[in-house]
Amino acid sequence: MLSKLRYVVNNIGKRNYGKVGIVGVPFEKGQKKEGVARGPEAIRKAGLIKELEGLGLDVKDYGDITYEVNTTGSIDNMSHLSEVASCTKSLSEMVQKVLKDGRQVVTLGGDHSLGIGSIDGHVKAKEEVAVLWIDAHADLNTNKTSESGNVHGMPVALLTSELSDYWPHIPGMDWQQPMLSIRNIAYVGLRSVDRYEKLVIEKFGITAYGMEDVERYGIHDVIEMALNRIDPNGIKSLHVSFDIDSLDPLEAPCTGTPVRGGLSLREGIHIMEEMFRTNRLNAIDLVEVNPWIGDEHAVNLTVEAAIHIIQAGLGYIRRGLKVPKGITDMPLQTFR
């Protein structure tokens, strides 16, 4: 009896939802602020893998992406194109491997240009994919419209088939053919959208919910409406690309392009809980955590927020983990 009880108590909350693969992308060439390449290291050191194993998950860390720059080509107003092209190609291949290994993939950034590789790999592995892009920014610029030339503001425009004619030939990117329909992407959390990006959103009828929509409808209804638009039949493999700057800077201050008035951490967690409940969430990007911005308290706050977001997407339930079957029949004094 005691051995059975000890087994039950030790396994409370260890629900085995499946297998997860962690991929680090210590890459910061998609923007100009140093430090975001240290995001994966900071998140791992804060105990991400231990927390996920506590959920009963089989976690495999595939390490950090490595790459060799294999092209010297360039085009106007795309900074560090050779590095971006090489890194995202390697990431696409790794994401395909993780998914083919039967694992959900969690990609730790690094800047948001990595979404080019993670989503490309997901589409190549699963074909029918819908993407929830959680971000303060639309990341819809092209090299002709970007004011900065930073590729972390361009990934959605690079990935979507409807916008392929807006690009010249891009050296080093022949491996990446836009295969994702813009109808399969929904934005949540927007509050800093460039004029050109707003025009594209309106022209193509892109599903986009800004912070005013979150305030009007509430985050639960926003996620439900978004999924109904991009996956009305509930059959697509789902991908969440979560930029930590979607959260208000009071919740996650250590990021390169903070914008006041963002999502609360509670709202961010609820998004991920709802995505987990679909049973179709196969990929999560967590990007733009920069531990070189801010003091120790701010860094801890931001990294902890990142871990909460990832946990929620992989099964952590705030109301408490499910008690194993049979334990509720035991008298409480048994545990004294």
mmCIF file of C-alpha atoms in Angstrom:
data_model
loop_
_atom_site.group_PDB
_atom_site.id
_atom_site.type_symbol
_atom_site.label_atom_id
_atom_site.label_comp_id
_atom_site.label_asym_id
_atom_site.label_seq_id
_atom_site.Cartn_x
_atom_site.Cartn_y
_atom_site.Cartn_z
ATOM 1 C CA MET A 1 0.000 0.000 0.000
ATOM 2 C CA LEU A 2 2.777 2.421 0.954
ATOM 3 C CA SER A 3 4.761 1.700 -2.205
ATOM 4 C CA LYS A 4 1.650 2.223 -4.348
ATOM 5 C CA LEU A 5 0.881 5.473 -2.551
ATOM 6 C CA ARG A 6 4.453 6.690 -2.963
ATOM 7 C CA TYR A 7 4.278 5.968 -6.694
ATOM 8 C CA VAL A 8 0.995 7.859 -7.063
ATOM 9 C CA VAL A 9 2.174 10.894 -5.082
ATOM 10 C CA ASN A 10 5.477 11.089 -6.954
ATOM 11 C CA ASN A 11 3.653 11.073 -10.267
ATOM 12 C CA ILE A 12 0.980 13.676 -9.537
ATOM 13 C CA GLY A 13 0.891 16.074 -12.468
ATOM 14 C CA LYS A 14 3.224 14.077 -14.696
ATOM 15 C CA ARG A 15 0.882 13.758 -17.645
ATOM 16 C CA ASN A 16 2.656 12.536 -20.740
ATOM 17 C CA TYR A 17 1.320 14.659 -23.564
ATOM 18 C CA GLY A 18 4.058 13.643 -25.974
ATOM 19 C CA LYS A 19 7.489 14.515 -27.220
ATOM 20 C CA VAL A 20 9.121 17.918 -27.591
ATOM 21 C CA GLY A 21 12.267 18.997 -29.406
ATOM 22 C CA ILE A 22 14.070 22.180 -28.355
ATOM 23 C CA VAL A 23 16.067 24.066 -31.004
ATOM 24 C CA GLY A 24 18.165 27.104 -30.126
ATOM 25 C CA VAL A 25 18.786 29.816 -32.708
ATOM 26 C CA PRO A 26 21.386 32.227 -31.268
ATOM 27 C CA PHE A 27 21.002 34.585 -34.215
ATOM 28 C CA GLU A 28 20.798 38.385 -34.198
ATOM 29 C CA LYS A 29 21.719 39.486 -37.742
ATOM 30 C CA GLY A 30 18.071 40.147 -38.599
ATOM 31 C CA GLN A 31 18.270 43.385 -36.591
ATOM 32 C CA LYS A 32 20.897 45.730 -35.199
ATOM 33 C CA LYS A 33 20.842 45.360 -31.384
ATOM 34 C CA GLU A 34 23.408 42.996 -29.924
ATOM 35 C CA GLY A 35 22.410 40.497 -27.266
ATOM 36 C CA VAL A 36 19.330 38.775 -28.649
ATOM 37 C CA ALA A 37 21.559 35.894 -29.775
ATOM 38 C CA ARG A 38 21.955 35.119 -26.049
ATOM 39 C CA GLY A 39 18.220 34.489 -25.663
ATOM 40 C CA PRO A 40 18.349 30.686 -26.045
ATOM 41 C CA GLU A 41 21.122 30.400 -23.480
ATOM 42 C CA ALA A 42 19.255 32.549 -20.971
ATOM 43 C CA ILE A 43 16.010 30.610 -21.361
ATOM 44 C CA ARG A 44 17.734 27.248 -20.999
ATOM 45 C CA LYS A 45 19.698 28.398 -17.937
ATOM 46 C CA ALA A 46 16.461 29.506 -16.295
ATOM 47 C CA GLY A 47 15.312 25.874 -16.278
ATOM 48 C CA LEU A 48 13.069 25.500 -19.320
ATOM 49 C CA ILE A 49 13.817 21.820 -19.895
ATOM 50 C CA LYS A 50 13.304 20.875 -16.250
ATOM 51 C CA GLU A 51 9.971 22.704 -16.236
ATOM 52 C CA LEU A 52 8.812 20.880 -19.359
ATOM 53 C CA GLU A 53 9.908 17.509 -18.031
ATOM 54 C CA GLY A 54 7.802 18.293 -14.969
ATOM 55 C CA LEU A 55 4.784 18.267 -17.280
ATOM 56 C CA GLY A 56 5.536 14.661 -18.161
ATOM 57 C CA LEU A 57 6.988 15.545 -21.537
ATOM 58 C CA ASP A 58 9.753 13.632 -23.257
ATOM 59 C CA VAL A 59 12.118 16.533 -24.007
ATOM 60 C CA LYS A 60 15.082 16.346 -26.355
ATOM 61 C CA ASP A 61 17.378 19.339 -26.762
ATOM 62 C CA TYR A 62 18.697 19.368 -30.312
ATOM 63 C CA GLY A 63 21.202 22.073 -29.425
ATOM 64 C CA ASP A 64 21.827 25.313 -31.282
ATOM 65 C CA ILE A 65 21.636 25.848 -35.017
ATOM 66 C CA THR A 66 24.995 26.101 -36.741
ATOM 67 C CA TYR A 67 25.542 27.197 -40.309
ATOM 68 C CA GLU A 68 28.138 28.199 -42.844
ATOM 69 C CA VAL A 69 27.607 31.268 -44.973
ATOM 70 C CA ASN A 70 27.501 29.828 -48.468
ATOM 71 C CA THR A 71 26.584 32.863 -50.545
ATOM 72 C CA THR A 72 28.009 36.343 -50.994
ATOM 73 C CA GLY A 73 25.106 37.812 -52.920
ATOM 74 C CA SER A 74 23.105 40.782 -51.725
ATOM 75 C CA ILE A 75 20.223 43.040 -52.655
ATOM 76 C CA ASP A 76 19.469 46.575 -51.609
ATOM 77 C CA ASN A 77 18.112 47.178 -48.112
ATOM 78 C CA MET A 78 18.393 43.666 -46.686
ATOM 79 C CA SER A 79 21.050 43.733 -44.000
ATOM 80 C CA HIS A 80 23.203 40.628 -43.491
ATOM 81 C CA LEU A 81 21.267 38.721 -46.150
ATOM 82 C CA SER A 82 23.905 35.993 -46.520
ATOM 83 C CA GLU A 83 23.821 35.193 -42.812
ATOM 84 C CA VAL A 84 20.024 35.291 -42.656
ATOM 85 C CA ALA A 85 19.698 32.995 -45.678
ATOM 86 C CA SER A 86 22.222 30.474 -44.356
ATOM 87 C CA CYS A 87 20.877 30.371 -40.794
ATOM 88 C CA THR A 88 17.222 30.055 -41.763
ATOM 89 C CA LYS A 89 18.021 27.302 -44.273
ATOM 90 C CA SER A 90 19.693 25.270 -41.521
ATOM 91 C CA LEU A 91 16.763 25.949 -39.210
ATOM 92 C CA SER A 92 14.238 24.812 -41.809
ATOM 93 C CA GLU A 93 16.093 21.521 -42.148
ATOM 94 C CA MET A 94 16.253 21.052 -38.382
ATOM 95 C CA VAL A 95 12.543 21.792 -37.901
ATOM 96 C CA GLN A 96 11.722 19.184 -40.534
ATOM 97 C CA LYS A 97 13.909 16.669 -38.697
ATOM 98 C CA VAL A 98 12.302 17.353 -35.303
ATOM 99 C CA LEU A 99 8.792 17.038 -36.707
ATOM 100 C CA LYS A 100 9.679 13.850 -38.579
ATOM 101 C CA ASP A 101 11.056 12.487 -35.294
ATOM 102 C CA GLY A 102 7.481 12.762 -33.989
ATOM 103 C CA ARG A 103 8.145 15.725 -31.705
ATOM 104 C CA GLN A 104 6.610 19.146 -31.313
ATOM 105 C CA VAL A 105 9.268 21.735 -32.005
ATOM 106 C CA VAL A 106 10.068 24.706 -29.779
ATOM 107 C CA THR A 107 12.409 27.207 -31.413
ATOM 108 C CA LEU A 108 14.219 29.610 -29.093
ATOM 109 C CA GLY A 109 15.399 32.883 -30.618
ATOM 110 C CA GLY A 110 17.203 34.911 -31.535
ATOM 111 C CA ASP A 111 15.438 37.554 -33.581
ATOM 112 C CA HIS A 112 12.195 37.070 -35.495
ATOM 113 C CA SER A 113 13.867 36.566 -38.861
ATOM 114 C CA LEU A 114 14.155 32.925 -37.745
ATOM 115 C CA GLY A 115 10.435 32.588 -38.498
ATOM 116 C CA ILE A 116 11.417 32.261 -42.162
ATOM 117 C CA GLY A 117 13.182 28.984 -41.402
ATOM 118 C CA SER A 118 10.908 27.577 -38.717
ATOM 119 C CA ILE A 119 7.699 28.081 -40.680
ATOM 120 C CA ASP A 120 9.273 26.950 -43.958
ATOM 121 C CA GLY A 121 10.349 23.725 -42.273
ATOM 122 C CA HIS A 122 6.913 23.230 -40.727
ATOM 123 C CA VAL A 123 5.154 23.697 -44.071
ATOM 124 C CA LYS A 124 7.534 21.315 -45.811
ATOM 125 C CA ALA A 125 6.958 18.682 -43.107
ATOM 126 C CA LYS A 126 3.189 19.054 -42.629
ATOM 127 C CA GLU A 127 1.983 20.919 -45.776
ATOM 128 C CA GLU A 128 -1.303 22.252 -44.360
ATOM 129 C CA VAL A 129 -0.191 24.780 -41.744
ATOM 130 C CA ALA A 130 -1.911 27.742 -40.089
ATOM 131 C CA VAL A 131 0.151 30.361 -38.255
ATOM 132 C CA LEU A 132 -0.705 32.585 -35.318
ATOM 133 C CA TRP A 133 1.766 35.499 -35.387
ATOM 134 C CA ILE A 134 1.768 37.062 -31.908
ATOM 135 C CA ASP A 135 3.582 40.361 -32.224
ATOM 136 C CA ALA A 136 3.433 44.115 -31.714
ATOM 137 C CA HIS A 137 4.623 44.412 -35.337
ATOM 138 C CA ALA A 138 3.320 42.968 -38.594
ATOM 139 C CA ASP A 139 6.752 42.033 -40.056
ATOM 140 C CA LEU A 140 5.272 42.496 -43.546
ATOM 141 C CA ASN A 141 7.845 44.815 -45.089
ATOM 142 C CA THR A 142 9.855 44.076 -48.200
ATOM 143 C CA ASN A 143 13.303 45.390 -49.013
ATOM 144 C CA LYS A 144 11.625 48.207 -50.952
ATOM 145 C CA THR A 145 9.389 49.357 -48.087
ATOM 146 C CA SER A 146 11.494 48.767 -44.978
ATOM 147 C CA GLU A 147 12.940 51.883 -43.375
ATOM 148 C CA SER A 148 15.625 49.929 -41.525
ATOM 149 C CA GLY A 149 16.604 47.083 -43.854
ATOM 150 C CA ASN A 150 16.259 44.718 -40.877
ATOM 151 C CA VAL A 151 15.083 41.315 -42.049
ATOM 152 C CA HIS A 152 13.319 40.606 -38.740
ATOM 153 C CA GLY A 153 10.670 42.995 -40.068
ATOM 154 C CA MET A 154 10.198 41.006 -43.300
ATOM 155 C CA PRO A 155 9.549 37.295 -42.585
ATOM 156 C CA VAL A 156 5.789 37.237 -43.224
ATOM 157 C CA ALA A 157 6.271 38.959 -46.582
ATOM 158 C CA LEU A 158 8.947 36.406 -47.492
ATOM 159 C CA LEU A 159 6.872 33.379 -46.493
ATOM 160 C CA THR A 160 3.538 34.105 -48.166
ATOM 161 C CA SER A 161 2.781 33.130 -51.741
ATOM 162 C CA GLU A 162 0.548 36.136 -52.436
ATOM 163 C CA LEU A 163 3.449 38.525 -51.842
ATOM 164 C CA SER A 164 6.079 36.644 -53.858
ATOM 165 C CA ASP A 165 5.772 39.028 -56.822
ATOM 166 C CA TYR A 166 6.777 41.933 -54.594
ATOM 167 C CA TRP A 167 10.328 40.589 -54.279
ATOM 168 C CA PRO A 168 13.314 40.524 -56.627
ATOM 169 C CA HIS A 169 15.420 37.401 -56.860
ATOM 170 C CA ILE A 170 17.066 36.995 -53.461
ATOM 171 C CA PRO A 171 20.559 35.426 -53.543
ATOM 172 C CA GLY A 172 20.896 32.453 -51.223
ATOM 173 C CA MET A 173 17.157 32.020 -50.750
ATOM 174 C CA ASP A 174 16.415 29.626 -53.611
ATOM 175 C CA TRP A 175 15.767 26.874 -51.040
ATOM 176 C CA GLN A 176 12.788 28.865 -49.732
ATOM 177 C CA GLN A 177 9.763 29.077 -51.998
ATOM 178 C CA PRO A 178 6.750 30.942 -50.541
ATOM 179 C CA MET A 179 4.262 28.109 -49.956
ATOM 180 C CA LEU A 180 2.133 29.580 -47.165
ATOM 181 C CA SER A 181 -1.057 31.380 -48.136
ATOM 182 C CA ILE A 182 -1.580 34.703 -46.445
ATOM 183 C CA ARG A 183 -5.081 33.427 -45.630
ATOM 184 C CA ASN A 184 -3.433 30.959 -43.257
ATOM 185 C CA ILE A 185 -1.874 33.651 -41.052
ATOM 186 C CA ALA A 186 -3.532 35.592 -38.233
ATOM 187 C CA TYR A 187 -1.995 38.407 -36.241
ATOM 188 C CA VAL A 188 -2.721 39.047 -32.582
ATOM 189 C CA GLY A 189 -1.395 41.941 -30.506
ATOM 190 C CA LEU A 190 -0.575 44.458 -33.240
ATOM 191 C CA ARG A 191 0.016 48.046 -32.161
ATOM 192 C CA SER A 192 2.939 49.296 -34.289
ATOM 193 C CA VAL A 193 2.152 48.796 -37.974
ATOM 194 C CA ASP A 194 3.881 50.671 -40.794
ATOM 195 C CA ARG A 195 1.811 52.438 -43.451
ATOM 196 C CA TYR A 196 2.742 49.936 -46.177
ATOM 197 C CA GLU A 197 1.990 46.994 -43.885
ATOM 198 C CA LYS A 198 -1.434 48.431 -43.094
ATOM 199 C CA LEU A 199 -2.105 48.772 -46.827
ATOM 200 C CA VAL A 200 -1.165 45.118 -47.429
ATOM 201 C CA ILE A 201 -3.324 43.928 -44.535
ATOM 202 C CA GLU A 202 -6.322 45.774 -45.939
ATOM 203 C CA LYS A 203 -5.679 44.867 -49.585
ATOM 204 C CA PHE A 204 -5.419 41.136 -48.929
ATOM 205 C CA GLY A 205 -7.929 40.982 -46.080
ATOM 206 C CA ILE A 206 -5.378 39.493 -43.707
ATOM 207 C CA THR A 207 -6.753 38.326 -40.376
ATOM 208 C CA ALA A 208 -5.304 40.860 -37.954
ATOM 209 C CA TYR A 209 -6.318 41.691 -34.391
ATOM 210 C CA GLY A 210 -4.735 44.717 -32.765
ATOM 211 C CA MET A 211 -4.761 45.603 -29.109
ATOM 212 C CA GLU A 212 -7.986 47.569 -29.558
ATOM 213 C CA ASP A 213 -9.634 44.310 -30.673
ATOM 214 C CA VAL A 214 -8.286 42.508 -27.616
ATOM 215 C CA GLU A 215 -9.789 45.249 -25.446
ATOM 216 C CA ARG A 216 -13.116 45.164 -27.288
ATOM 217 C CA TYR A 217 -13.670 41.405 -27.518
ATOM 218 C CA GLY A 218 -11.338 39.913 -24.910
ATOM 219 C CA ILE A 219 -8.431 37.611 -25.661
ATOM 220 C CA HIS A 220 -10.486 34.397 -25.570
ATOM 221 C CA ASP A 221 -12.858 35.523 -28.300
ATOM 222 C CA VAL A 222 -10.013 36.999 -30.365
ATOM 223 C CA ILE A 223 -8.230 33.632 -30.468
ATOM 224 C CA GLU A 224 -11.451 31.825 -31.314
ATOM 225 C CA MET A 225 -12.177 34.267 -34.152
ATOM 226 C CA ALA A 226 -8.612 34.026 -35.445
ATOM 227 C CA LEU A 227 -8.657 30.221 -35.549
ATOM 228 C CA ASN A 228 -12.050 30.213 -37.231
ATOM 229 C CA ARG A 229 -10.611 32.405 -39.969
ATOM 230 C CA ILE A 230 -7.350 30.582 -40.651
ATOM 231 C CA ASP A 231 -8.430 27.017 -39.816
ATOM 232 C CA PRO A 232 -12.229 26.888 -40.070
ATOM 233 C CA ASN A 233 -12.359 23.093 -40.360
ATOM 234 C CA GLY A 234 -9.943 22.445 -37.512
ATOM 235 C CA ILE A 235 -7.615 20.235 -39.530
ATOM 236 C CA LYS A 236 -4.387 22.177 -40.053
ATOM 237 C CA SER A 237 -1.135 21.811 -38.185
ATOM 238 C CA LEU A 238 -0.754 24.927 -36.036
ATOM 239 C CA HIS A 239 2.300 27.110 -35.555
ATOM 240 C CA VAL A 240 2.614 29.939 -33.018
ATOM 241 C CA SER A 241 5.350 32.478 -33.687
ATOM 242 C CA PHE A 242 5.480 34.415 -30.429
ATOM 243 C CA ASP A 243 7.490 37.614 -30.264
ATOM 244 C CA ILE A 244 8.071 38.549 -26.626
ATOM 245 C CA ASP A 245 7.481 42.198 -27.581
ATOM 246 C CA SER A 246 3.809 41.326 -28.021
ATOM 247 C CA LEU A 247 3.704 41.525 -24.226
ATOM 248 C CA ASP A 248 3.639 44.931 -22.581
ATOM 249 C CA PRO A 249 7.157 46.114 -21.626
ATOM 250 C CA LEU A 250 6.064 46.085 -17.996
ATOM 251 C CA GLU A 251 5.784 42.295 -18.361
ATOM 252 C CA ALA A 252 8.774 41.669 -20.648
ATOM 253 C CA PRO A 253 11.106 44.694 -20.776
ATOM 254 C CA CYS A 254 14.195 43.039 -22.269
ATOM 255 C CA THR A 255 13.462 43.126 -25.986
ATOM 256 C CA GLY A 256 14.760 45.194 -28.858
ATOM 257 C CA THR A 257 11.610 46.968 -30.053
ATOM 258 C CA PRO A 258 9.265 47.374 -27.065
ATOM 259 C CA VAL A 259 5.889 49.082 -27.559
ATOM 260 C CA ARG A 260 3.764 50.226 -24.635
ATOM 261 C CA GLY A 261 0.174 49.039 -24.309
ATOM 262 C CA GLY A 262 0.706 45.379 -25.112
ATOM 263 C CA LEU A 263 -0.680 42.055 -23.992
ATOM 264 C CA SER A 264 -0.540 41.121 -20.339
ATOM 265 C CA LEU A 265 1.324 37.943 -19.469
ATOM 266 C CA ARG A 266 -2.028 36.495 -18.435
ATOM 267 C CA GLU A 267 -3.392 37.130 -21.936
ATOM 268 C CA GLY A 268 -0.287 35.644 -23.530
ATOM 269 C CA ILE A 269 -0.615 32.517 -21.412
ATOM 270 C CA HIS A 270 -4.296 32.200 -22.305
ATOM 271 C CA ILE A 271 -3.443 32.324 -26.015
ATOM 272 C CA MET A 272 -1.065 29.414 -25.583
ATOM 273 C CA GLU A 273 -3.478 27.432 -23.399
ATOM 274 C CA GLU A 274 -6.129 27.722 -26.095
ATOM 275 C CA MET A 275 -3.675 26.666 -28.784
ATOM 276 C CA PHE A 276 -2.654 23.660 -26.703
ATOM 277 C CA ARG A 277 -6.300 22.633 -26.336
ATOM 278 C CA THR A 278 -6.644 22.325 -30.127
ATOM 279 C CA ASN A 279 -4.354 19.259 -29.996
ATOM 280 C CA ARG A 280 -2.847 20.482 -33.276
ATOM 281 C CA LEU A 281 -0.101 22.808 -32.042
ATOM 282 C CA ASN A 282 3.080 21.362 -33.515
ATOM 283 C CA ALA A 283 5.497 24.292 -33.455
ATOM 284 C CA ILE A 284 6.251 27.272 -31.213
ATOM 285 C CA ASP A 285 8.753 30.062 -31.832
ATOM 286 C CA LEU A 286 9.715 32.200 -28.833
ATOM 287 C CA VAL A 287 11.793 35.111 -30.086
ATOM 288 C CA GLU A 288 13.349 38.508 -29.324
ATOM 289 C CA VAL A 289 14.347 37.939 -25.696
ATOM 290 C CA ASN A 290 17.468 40.092 -25.266
ATOM 291 C CA PRO A 291 19.251 39.505 -21.930
ATOM 292 C CA TRP A 292 21.720 42.314 -22.678
ATOM 293 C CA ILE A 293 18.952 44.894 -22.297
ATOM 294 C CA GLY A 294 17.995 45.898 -18.763
ATOM 295 C CA ASP A 295 19.169 44.990 -15.288
ATOM 296 C CA GLU A 296 19.077 41.550 -13.648
ATOM 297 C CA HIS A 297 15.507 41.980 -12.420
ATOM 298 C CA ALA A 298 14.274 42.977 -15.878
ATOM 299 C CA VAL A 299 16.076 40.057 -17.517
ATOM 300 C CA ASN A 300 14.621 37.578 -15.012
ATOM 301 C CA LEU A 301 11.148 39.027 -15.555
ATOM 302 C CA THR A 302 11.429 38.643 -19.325
ATOM 303 C CA VAL A 303 12.922 35.145 -19.289
ATOM 304 C CA GLU A 304 10.329 33.935 -16.790
ATOM 305 C CA ALA A 305 7.583 35.309 -19.039
ATOM 306 C CA ALA A 306 9.065 33.400 -21.975
ATOM 307 C CA ILE A 307 9.064 30.150 -20.013
ATOM 308 C CA HIS A 308 5.465 30.677 -18.865
ATOM 309 C CA ILE A 309 4.421 31.159 -22.506
ATOM 310 C CA ILE A 310 6.163 27.985 -23.653
ATOM 311 C CA GLN A 311 4.833 25.931 -20.727
ATOM 312 C CA ALA A 312 1.271 26.993 -21.451
ATOM 313 C CA GLY A 313 1.631 25.959 -25.091
ATOM 314 C CA LEU A 314 2.801 22.514 -24.029
ATOM 315 C CA GLY A 315 0.220 21.691 -21.401
ATOM 316 C CA TYR A 316 0.720 23.563 -18.135
ATOM 317 C CA ILE A 317 -2.653 24.368 -16.576
ATOM 318 C CA ARG A 318 -2.861 27.258 -14.107
ATOM 319 C CA ARG A 319 -5.741 25.782 -12.127
ATOM 320 C CA GLY A 320 -3.527 22.838 -11.157
ATOM 321 C CA LEU A 321 -2.432 19.648 -12.815
ATOM 322 C CA LYS A 322 -4.883 16.786 -13.011
ATOM 323 C CA VAL A 323 -4.833 14.411 -10.048
ATOM 324 C CA PRO A 324 -4.156 10.820 -11.153
ATOM 325 C CA LYS A 325 -7.167 8.502 -11.314
ATOM 326 C CA GLY A 326 -7.836 6.757 -8.026
ATOM 327 C CA ILE A 327 -6.027 9.166 -5.757
ATOM 328 C CA THR A 328 -9.225 11.123 -4.992
ATOM 329 C CA ASP A 329 -10.624 7.996 -3.357
ATOM 330 C CA MET A 330 -7.898 7.992 -0.723
ATOM 331 C CA PRO A 331 -8.552 9.701 2.637
ATOM 332 C CA LEU A 332 -6.587 12.925 3.140
ATOM 333 C CA GLN A 333 -4.978 11.595 6.288
ATOM 334 C CA THR A 334 -3.184 9.038 4.101
ATOM 335 C CA PHE A 335 -0.882 11.849 2.905
ATOM 336 C CA ARG A 336 0.099 13.004 6.388
#
